[in-house]
PDB file of C-alpha atoms in Angstrom:
ATOM      1  CA  UNK A 213      72.550 145.985  39.591  1.00 50.00           C
ATOM      2  CA  UNK A 214      74.190 148.321  42.086  1.00 47.00           C
ATOM      3  CA  UNK A 215      77.195 148.730  39.788  1.00 50.00           C
ATOM      4  CA  UNK A 216      74.972 149.691  36.843  1.00 51.00           C
ATOM      5  CA  UNK A 217      73.193 152.240  39.045  1.00 50.00           C
ATOM      6  CA  UNK A 218      76.547 153.709  40.107  1.00 52.00           C
ATOM      7  CA  UNK A 219      77.672 153.850  36.468  1.00 51.00           C
ATOM      8  CA  UNK A 220      74.502 155.685  35.438  1.00 53.00           C
ATOM      9  CA  UNK A 221      74.844 158.136  38.297  1.00 54.00           C
ATOM     10  CA  UNK A 222      78.518 158.672  37.451  1.00 52.00           C
ATOM     11  CA  UNK A 223      77.637 159.407  33.812  1.00 52.00           C
ATOM     12  CA  UNK A 224      74.979 161.862  34.955  1.00 57.00           C
ATOM     13  CA  UNK A 225      77.404 163.577  37.326  1.00 50.00           C
ATOM     14  CA  UNK A 226      79.928 164.074  34.545  1.00 56.00           C
ATOM     15  CA  UNK A 227      77.343 166.192  32.782  1.00 56.00           C
ATOM     16  CA  UNK A 228      76.914 168.464  35.796  1.00 53.00           C
ATOM     17  CA  UNK A 229      78.489 171.883  35.945  1.00 56.00           C
ATOM     18  CA  UNK A 230      80.283 172.492  39.240  1.00 57.00           C
ATOM     19  CA  UNK A 231      79.932 176.210  38.766  1.00 58.00           C
ATOM     20  CA  UNK A 232      76.193 175.859  38.735  1.00 62.00           C
ATOM     21  CA  UNK A 233      74.886 176.055  42.349  1.00 63.00           C
ATOM     22  CA  UNK A 234      72.130 173.573  41.633  1.00 66.00           C
ATOM     23  CA  UNK A 235      74.532 171.123  40.062  1.00 62.00           C
ATOM     24  CA  UNK A 236      77.002 171.714  42.903  1.00 63.00           C
ATOM     25  CA  UNK A 237      74.354 170.674  45.471  1.00 69.00           C
ATOM     26  CA  UNK A 238      73.537 167.628  43.423  1.00 69.00           C
ATOM     27  CA  UNK A 239      77.226 166.694  43.287  1.00 66.00           C
ATOM     28  CA  UNK A 240      77.534 167.124  47.075  1.00 71.00           C
ATOM     29  CA  UNK A 241      74.481 164.952  47.716  1.00 75.00           C
ATOM     30  CA  UNK A 242      75.803 162.354  45.330  1.00 72.00           C
ATOM     31  CA  UNK A 243      79.180 162.343  47.112  1.00 72.00           C
ATOM     32  CA  UNK A 244      77.505 161.969  50.521  1.00 73.00           C
ATOM     33  CA  UNK A 245      75.334 159.134  49.245  1.00 76.00           C
ATOM     34  CA  UNK A 246      78.365 157.428  47.739  1.00 74.00           C
ATOM     35  CA  UNK A 247      80.330 157.656  51.028  1.00 75.00           C
ATOM     36  CA  UNK A 248      77.387 156.330  53.037  1.00 78.00           C
ATOM     37  CA  UNK A 249      76.949 153.486  50.598  1.00 79.00           C
ATOM     38  CA  UNK A 250      80.662 152.548  50.763  1.00 77.00           C
ATOM     39  CA  UNK A 251      80.623 152.736  54.571  1.00 78.00           C
ATOM     40  CA  UNK A 252      77.585 150.448  54.738  1.00 79.00           C
ATOM     41  CA  UNK A 253      79.208 148.000  52.326  1.00 80.00           C
ATOM     42  CA  UNK A 254      82.470 148.046  54.286  1.00 78.00           C
ATOM     43  CA  UNK A 255      80.595 147.496  57.543  1.00 79.00           C
ATOM     44  CA  UNK A 256      78.670 144.578  56.055  1.00 78.00           C
ATOM     45  CA  UNK A 257      81.874 143.028  54.710  1.00 78.00           C
ATOM     46  CA  UNK A 258      83.591 143.421  58.117  1.00 75.00           C
ATOM     47  CA  UNK A 259      80.647 141.811  59.890  1.00 73.00           C
ATOM     48  CA  UNK A 260      80.696 138.944  57.409  1.00 73.00           C
ATOM     49  CA  UNK A 261      84.449 138.436  57.886  1.00 68.00           C
ATOM     50  CA  UNK A 262      84.053 138.560  61.665  1.00 66.00           C
ATOM     51  CA  UNK A 263      81.266 135.987  61.537  1.00 61.00           C
ATOM     52  CA  UNK A 264      83.461 133.714  59.441  1.00 60.00           C
ATOM     53  CA  UNK A 265      86.489 134.048  61.710  1.00 60.00           C
ATOM     54  CA  UNK A 266      84.571 133.947  65.011  1.00 60.00           C
ATOM     55  CA  UNK A 267      84.854 130.558  66.779  1.00 59.00           C
ATOM     56  CA  UNK A 268      81.751 128.445  67.060  1.00 71.00           C
ATOM     57  CA  UNK A 269      80.540 128.834  70.696  1.00 78.00           C
ATOM     58  CA  UNK A 270      79.029 125.333  70.660  1.00 80.00           C
ATOM     59  CA  UNK A 271      82.349 123.835  69.575  1.00 81.00           C
ATOM     60  CA  UNK A 272      84.127 125.807  72.295  1.00 81.00           C
ATOM     61  CA  UNK A 273      81.737 124.506  74.948  1.00 84.00           C
ATOM     62  CA  UNK A 274      82.120 120.948  73.683  1.00 86.00           C
ATOM     63  CA  UNK A 275      85.920 121.202  73.798  1.00 87.00           C
ATOM     64  CA  UNK A 276      85.813 122.689  77.296  1.00 87.00           C
ATOM     65  CA  UNK A 277      83.413 119.964  78.419  1.00 88.00           C
ATOM     66  CA  UNK A 278      85.712 117.266  77.015  1.00 90.00           C
ATOM     67  CA  UNK A 279      88.732 118.780  78.785  1.00 90.00           C
ATOM     68  CA  UNK A 280      86.869 118.989  82.101  1.00 90.00           C
ATOM     69  CA  UNK A 281      85.734 115.381  81.701  1.00 91.00           C
ATOM     70  CA  UNK A 282      89.345 114.264  81.130  1.00 92.00           C
ATOM     71  CA  UNK A 283      90.468 116.179  84.212  1.00 91.00           C
ATOM     72  CA  UNK A 284      87.684 114.593  86.251  1.00 91.00           C
ATOM     73  CA  UNK A 285      88.632 111.090  85.077  1.00 92.00           C
ATOM     74  CA  UNK A 286      92.298 111.694  85.918  1.00 93.00           C
ATOM     75  CA  UNK A 287      91.346 113.047  89.328  1.00 92.00           C
ATOM     76  CA  UNK A 288      89.111 110.027  89.972  1.00 92.00           C
ATOM     77  CA  UNK A 289      91.942 107.671  88.969  1.00 93.00           C
ATOM     78  CA  UNK A 290      94.386 109.491  91.259  1.00 93.00           C
ATOM     79  CA  UNK A 291      91.937 109.297  94.146  1.00 93.00           C
ATOM     80  CA  UNK A 292      91.379 105.567  93.563  1.00 93.00           C
ATOM     81  CA  UNK A 293      95.133 104.933  93.503  1.00 94.00           C
ATOM     82  CA  UNK A 294      95.522 106.961  96.688  1.00 93.00           C
ATOM     83  CA  UNK A 295      92.720 104.988  98.343  1.00 93.00           C
ATOM     84  CA  UNK A 296      94.302 101.661  97.402  1.00 94.00           C
ATOM     85  CA  UNK A 297      97.761 102.796  98.499  1.00 93.00           C
ATOM     86  CA  UNK A 298      96.410 104.061 101.814  1.00 92.00           C
ATOM     87  CA  UNK A 299      94.510 100.815 102.408  1.00 92.00           C
ATOM     88  CA  UNK A 300      97.650  98.826 101.593  1.00 89.00           C
ATOM     89  CA  UNK A 301      99.764 100.957 103.932  1.00 89.00           C
ATOM     90  CA  UNK A 302      97.225 100.526 106.731  1.00 89.00           C
ATOM     91  CA  UNK A 303      97.118  96.774 106.156  1.00 86.00           C
ATOM     92  CA  UNK A 304     100.923  96.541 106.155  1.00 84.00           C
ATOM     93  CA  UNK A 305     101.106  98.650 109.298  1.00 85.00           C
ATOM     94  CA  UNK A 306      98.749  96.243 111.057  1.00 83.00           C
ATOM     95  CA  UNK A 307     100.485  93.132 109.732  1.00 81.00           C
ATOM     96  CA  UNK A 308     104.040  94.236 110.479  1.00 86.00           C
ATOM     97  CA  UNK A 309     103.558  96.441 113.540  1.00 87.00           C
ATOM     98  CA  UNK A 310     105.055  93.773 115.827  1.00 87.00           C
ATOM     99  CA  UNK A 311     108.054  93.013 113.592  1.00 90.00           C
ATOM    100  CA  UNK A 312     110.757  94.417 115.868  1.00 91.00           C
ATOM    101  CA  UNK A 313     109.102  93.072 119.015  1.00 91.00           C
ATOM    102  CA  UNK A 314     108.712  89.614 117.439  1.00 91.00           C
ATOM    103  CA  UNK A 315     112.352  89.583 116.370  1.00 91.00           C
ATOM    104  CA  UNK A 316     113.417  90.337 119.950  1.00 92.00           C
ATOM    105  CA  UNK A 317     111.118  87.610 121.278  1.00 92.00           C
ATOM    106  CA  UNK A 318     112.770  85.078 118.970  1.00 92.00           C
ATOM    107  CA  UNK A 319     116.011  85.626 120.863  1.00 91.00           C
ATOM    108  CA  UNK A 320     114.170  84.815 124.102  1.00 92.00           C
ATOM    109  CA  UNK A 321     112.707  81.689 122.486  1.00 90.00           C
ATOM    110  CA  UNK A 322     116.194  80.627 121.388  1.00 90.00           C
ATOM    111  CA  UNK A 323     117.469  80.971 124.955  1.00 91.00           C
ATOM    112  CA  UNK A 324     114.584  78.859 126.269  1.00 91.00           C
ATOM    113  CA  UNK A 325     115.375  76.176 123.691  1.00 88.00           C
ATOM    114  CA  UNK A 326     119.053  76.230 124.685  1.00 89.00           C
ATOM    115  CA  UNK A 327     118.052  75.915 128.331  1.00 89.00           C
ATOM    116  CA  UNK A 328     116.063  72.765 127.515  1.00 88.00           C
ATOM    117  CA  UNK A 329     118.948  71.325 125.522  1.00 87.00           C
ATOM    118  CA  UNK A 330     121.336  72.015 128.405  1.00 87.00           C
ATOM    119  CA  UNK A 331     119.378  69.824 130.835  1.00 85.00           C
ATOM    120  CA  UNK A 332     121.128  66.420 130.997  1.00 84.00           C
ATOM    121  CA  UNK A 333     118.916  63.655 129.660  1.00 82.00           C
ATOM    122  CA  UNK A 334     120.336  61.306 132.321  1.00 82.00           C
ATOM    123  CA  UNK A 335     119.058  63.554 135.093  1.00 78.00           C
ATOM    124  CA  UNK A 336     115.563  63.565 133.607  1.00 78.00           C
ATOM    125  CA  UNK A 337     115.602  59.801 133.159  1.00 81.00           C
ATOM    126  CA  UNK A 338     116.797  59.384 136.734  1.00 81.00           C
ATOM    127  CA  UNK A 339     113.488  60.829 137.890  1.00 77.00           C
ATOM    128  CA  UNK A 340     114.652  64.139 139.356  1.00 78.00           C
ATOM    129  CA  UNK A 341     111.203  65.613 139.928  1.00 84.00           C
ATOM    130  CA  UNK A 342     112.441  69.153 140.517  1.00 84.00           C
ATOM    131  CA  UNK A 343     114.501  69.182 137.338  1.00 84.00           C
ATOM    132  CA  UNK A 344     111.689  67.564 135.385  1.00 86.00           C
ATOM    133  CA  UNK A 345     109.189  70.190 136.587  1.00 89.00           C
ATOM    134  CA  UNK A 346     111.634  72.927 135.615  1.00 88.00           C
ATOM    135  CA  UNK A 347     112.075  71.451 132.138  1.00 88.00           C
ATOM    136  CA  UNK A 348     108.327  71.172 131.657  1.00 90.00           C
ATOM    137  CA  UNK A 349     107.832  74.769 132.779  1.00 92.00           C
ATOM    138  CA  UNK A 350     110.473  76.054 130.355  1.00 90.00           C
ATOM    139  CA  UNK A 351     108.980  73.986 127.531  1.00 91.00           C
ATOM    140  CA  UNK A 352     105.476  75.274 128.244  1.00 94.00           C
ATOM    141  CA  UNK A 353     106.780  78.850 128.309  1.00 93.00           C
ATOM    142  CA  UNK A 354     108.469  78.398 124.934  1.00 91.00           C
ATOM    143  CA  UNK A 355     105.342  76.867 123.381  1.00 91.00           C
ATOM    144  CA  UNK A 356     103.147  79.653 124.755  1.00 93.00           C
ATOM    145  CA  UNK A 357     105.500  82.303 123.388  1.00 91.00           C
ATOM    146  CA  UNK A 358     105.612  80.751 119.904  1.00 90.00           C
ATOM    147  CA  UNK A 359     101.832  80.312 119.949  1.00 92.00           C
ATOM    148  CA  UNK A 360     101.391  83.986 120.804  1.00 91.00           C
ATOM    149  CA  UNK A 361     103.745  85.041 118.018  1.00 90.00           C
ATOM    150  CA  UNK A 362     101.860  82.840 115.567  1.00 91.00           C
ATOM    151  CA  UNK A 363      98.594  84.587 116.428  1.00 91.00           C
ATOM    152  CA  UNK A 364     100.283  87.807 115.319  1.00 89.00           C
ATOM    153  CA  UNK A 365     101.330  86.379 111.954  1.00 90.00           C
ATOM    154  CA  UNK A 366     104.744  84.966 112.894  1.00 93.00           C
ATOM    155  CA  UNK A 367     105.280  81.443 111.554  1.00 92.00           C
ATOM    156  CA  UNK A 368     108.182  79.035 111.859  1.00 92.00           C
ATOM    157  CA  UNK A 369     110.071  77.892 108.761  1.00 91.00           C
ATOM    158  CA  UNK A 370     110.435  74.090 108.534  1.00 89.00           C
ATOM    159  CA  UNK A 371     113.082  73.663 105.811  1.00 93.00           C
ATOM    160  CA  UNK A 372     114.593  70.268 106.634  1.00 93.00           C
ATOM    161  CA  UNK A 373     114.463  68.007 103.582  1.00 91.00           C
ATOM    162  CA  UNK A 374     113.516  70.876 101.275  1.00 92.00           C
ATOM    163  CA  UNK A 375     115.514  72.449  98.478  1.00 94.00           C
ATOM    164  CA  UNK A 376     117.755  75.263  99.574  1.00 94.00           C
ATOM    165  CA  UNK A 377     116.053  78.628  99.015  1.00 94.00           C
ATOM    166  CA  UNK A 378     118.255  81.713  99.543  1.00 94.00           C
ATOM    167  CA  UNK A 379     115.129  83.780 100.165  1.00 94.00           C
ATOM    168  CA  UNK A 380     114.367  81.845 103.362  1.00 95.00           C
ATOM    169  CA  UNK A 381     117.541  79.921 104.227  1.00 96.00           C
ATOM    170  CA  UNK A 382     121.134  80.824 104.970  1.00 94.00           C
ATOM    171  CA  UNK A 383     123.693  78.074 104.299  1.00 95.00           C
ATOM    172  CA  UNK A 384     126.210  77.768 107.135  1.00 95.00           C
ATOM    173  CA  UNK A 385     128.031  74.596 106.068  1.00 94.00           C
ATOM    174  CA  UNK A 386     127.916  71.715 103.590  1.00 93.00           C
ATOM    175  CA  UNK A 387     127.318  68.041 104.337  1.00 92.00           C
ATOM    176  CA  UNK A 388     128.704  65.462 101.874  1.00 92.00           C
ATOM    177  CA  UNK A 389     125.849  63.165 100.921  1.00 90.00           C
ATOM    178  CA  UNK A 390     125.503  61.370  97.597  1.00 86.00           C
ATOM    179  CA  UNK A 391     122.063  59.950  98.377  1.00 88.00           C
ATOM    180  CA  UNK A 392     120.064  63.189  98.209  1.00 90.00           C
ATOM    181  CA  UNK A 393     119.910  65.904  95.547  1.00 91.00           C
ATOM    182  CA  UNK A 394     122.512  68.612  95.740  1.00 91.00           C
ATOM    183  CA  UNK A 395     121.599  71.670  97.878  1.00 91.00           C
ATOM    184  CA  UNK A 396     119.034  69.851  99.987  1.00 93.00           C
ATOM    185  CA  UNK A 397     118.629  71.156 103.536  1.00 94.00           C
ATOM    186  CA  UNK A 398     119.832  68.345 105.804  1.00 94.00           C
ATOM    187  CA  UNK A 399     120.248  70.141 109.111  1.00 93.00           C
ATOM    188  CA  UNK A 400     118.698  73.199 110.748  1.00 93.00           C
ATOM    189  CA  UNK A 401     121.088  74.996 113.079  1.00 92.00           C
ATOM    190  CA  UNK A 402     118.678  77.785 113.967  1.00 92.00           C
ATOM    191  CA  UNK A 403     114.984  77.959 113.114  1.00 91.00           C
ATOM    192  CA  UNK A 404     113.810  80.665 110.735  1.00 94.00           C
ATOM    193  CA  UNK A 405     110.586  82.662 110.904  1.00 95.00           C
ATOM    194  CA  UNK A 406     108.402  84.717 108.589  1.00 95.00           C
ATOM    195  CA  UNK A 407     105.856  87.412 109.378  1.00 93.00           C
ATOM    196  CA  UNK A 408     103.178  87.783 106.746  1.00 87.00           C
ATOM    197  CA  UNK A 409     105.017  87.384 103.461  1.00 87.00           C
ATOM    198  CA  UNK A 410     108.310  88.799 104.782  1.00 92.00           C
ATOM    199  CA  UNK A 411     111.246  86.953 106.236  1.00 94.00           C
ATOM    200  CA  UNK A 412     111.651  87.834 109.886  1.00 94.00           C
ATOM    201  CA  UNK A 413     114.755  85.684 110.279  1.00 94.00           C
ATOM    202  CA  UNK A 414     116.254  83.207 107.781  1.00 96.00           C
ATOM    203  CA  UNK A 415     116.815  79.630 108.884  1.00 95.00           C
ATOM    204  CA  UNK A 416     120.491  78.763 109.411  1.00 95.00           C
ATOM    205  CA  UNK A 417     120.991  75.438 107.687  1.00 95.00           C
ATOM    206  CA  UNK A 418     123.470  72.841 106.486  1.00 95.00           C
ATOM    207  CA  UNK A 419     123.038  71.725 102.866  1.00 95.00           C
ATOM    208  CA  UNK A 420     124.003  68.559 101.021  1.00 93.00           C
ATOM    209  CA  UNK A 421     126.887  68.390  98.604  1.00 90.00           C
ATOM    210  CA  UNK A 422     127.916  65.647  96.194  1.00 82.00           C
ATOM    211  CA  UNK A 423     124.509  64.242  95.282  1.00 72.00           C
ATOM    212  CA  UNK A 424     122.671  64.478  91.946  1.00 78.00           C
ATOM    213  CA  UNK A 425     122.030  68.016  90.776  1.00 75.00           C
ATOM    214  CA  UNK A 426     118.572  69.532  90.925  1.00 65.00           C
ATOM    215  CA  UNK A 427     116.633  69.793  87.670  1.00 58.00           C
ATOM    216  CA  UNK A 428     117.544  72.988  85.848  1.00 50.00           C
ATOM    217  CA  UNK A 429     114.006  74.390  86.033  1.00 45.00           C
ATOM    218  CA  UNK A 430     113.677  73.708  89.746  1.00 49.00           C
ATOM    219  CA  UNK A 431     117.238  74.255  90.864  1.00 47.00           C
ATOM    220  CA  UNK A 432     117.511  77.022  93.480  1.00 48.00           C
ATOM    221  CA  UNK A 433     120.370  79.446  93.638  1.00 51.00           C
ATOM    222  CA  UNK A 434     123.635  78.115  94.930  1.00 49.00           C
ATOM    223  CA  UNK A 435     124.142  78.716  98.653  1.00 48.00           C
ATOM    224  CA  UNK A 436     126.472  81.493  99.600  1.00 46.00           C
ATOM    225  CA  UNK A 437     129.966  80.890 100.932  1.00 42.00           C
ATOM    226  CA  UNK A 438     130.095  78.853 104.111  1.00 43.00           C
ATOM    227  CA  UNK A 439     130.562  80.860 107.283  1.00 44.00           C
ATOM    228  CA  UNK A 440     133.736  79.393 108.869  1.00 39.00           C
ATOM    229  CA  UNK A 441     132.894  80.726 112.325  1.00 40.00           C
ATOM    230  CA  UNK A 442     129.362  79.313 112.156  1.00 41.00           C
ATOM    231  CA  UNK A 443     130.716  75.935 111.013  1.00 42.00           C
ATOM    232  CA  UNK A 444     133.180  75.963 113.883  1.00 42.00           C
ATOM    233  CA  UNK A 445     130.406  76.822 116.375  1.00 42.00           C
ATOM    234  CA  UNK A 446     128.178  74.090 114.965  1.00 37.00           C
TER     235      UNK A 446
END
């Protein structure tokens, strides 16, 4: 419709005489109207193109909301991991705070045990009251010390008769014995201790050799090389 109107106006303008003042004014008005019309059309087309290319604000807000939600979830997960790690560190600090002190006290306990072993059994059987009182005092002191350590999470390892476990035992020598399964702990040279789920000190043991082998599924690792000096001391 607009094109037909423009065609009619163009045909009419061709009949105008530019030398005629009246026709000249008509031509000028027609040119101005044509320019205004083209500007309006161009502006409308630009607005339409801009509307088509402009991003949907709702979609933008939804995308931003989704991104913020993901960030919040990641932050919450990080905070939860930090909380668990902190709680675990605090728990470990409480459980293992006395580790070094307990290890030093084990040396004192060993000396008390050696003192008891050094007392001649004949002297005790002979009824030496002074020596007997001394032995009882040393024994009570050792028991009290071990009881105190146990209240702080330190427990004694009792490996005799068990399968050798390199995580808790240290093999010092081998004992030929065909009657028990291979790598069975037959003798404890020095008691071992654990604190919580950690080894405070491995038990020094003698293991059997020459007996039937442990079942493949249950067999522990082979004991390490025998310590010649420890075997000599034993």
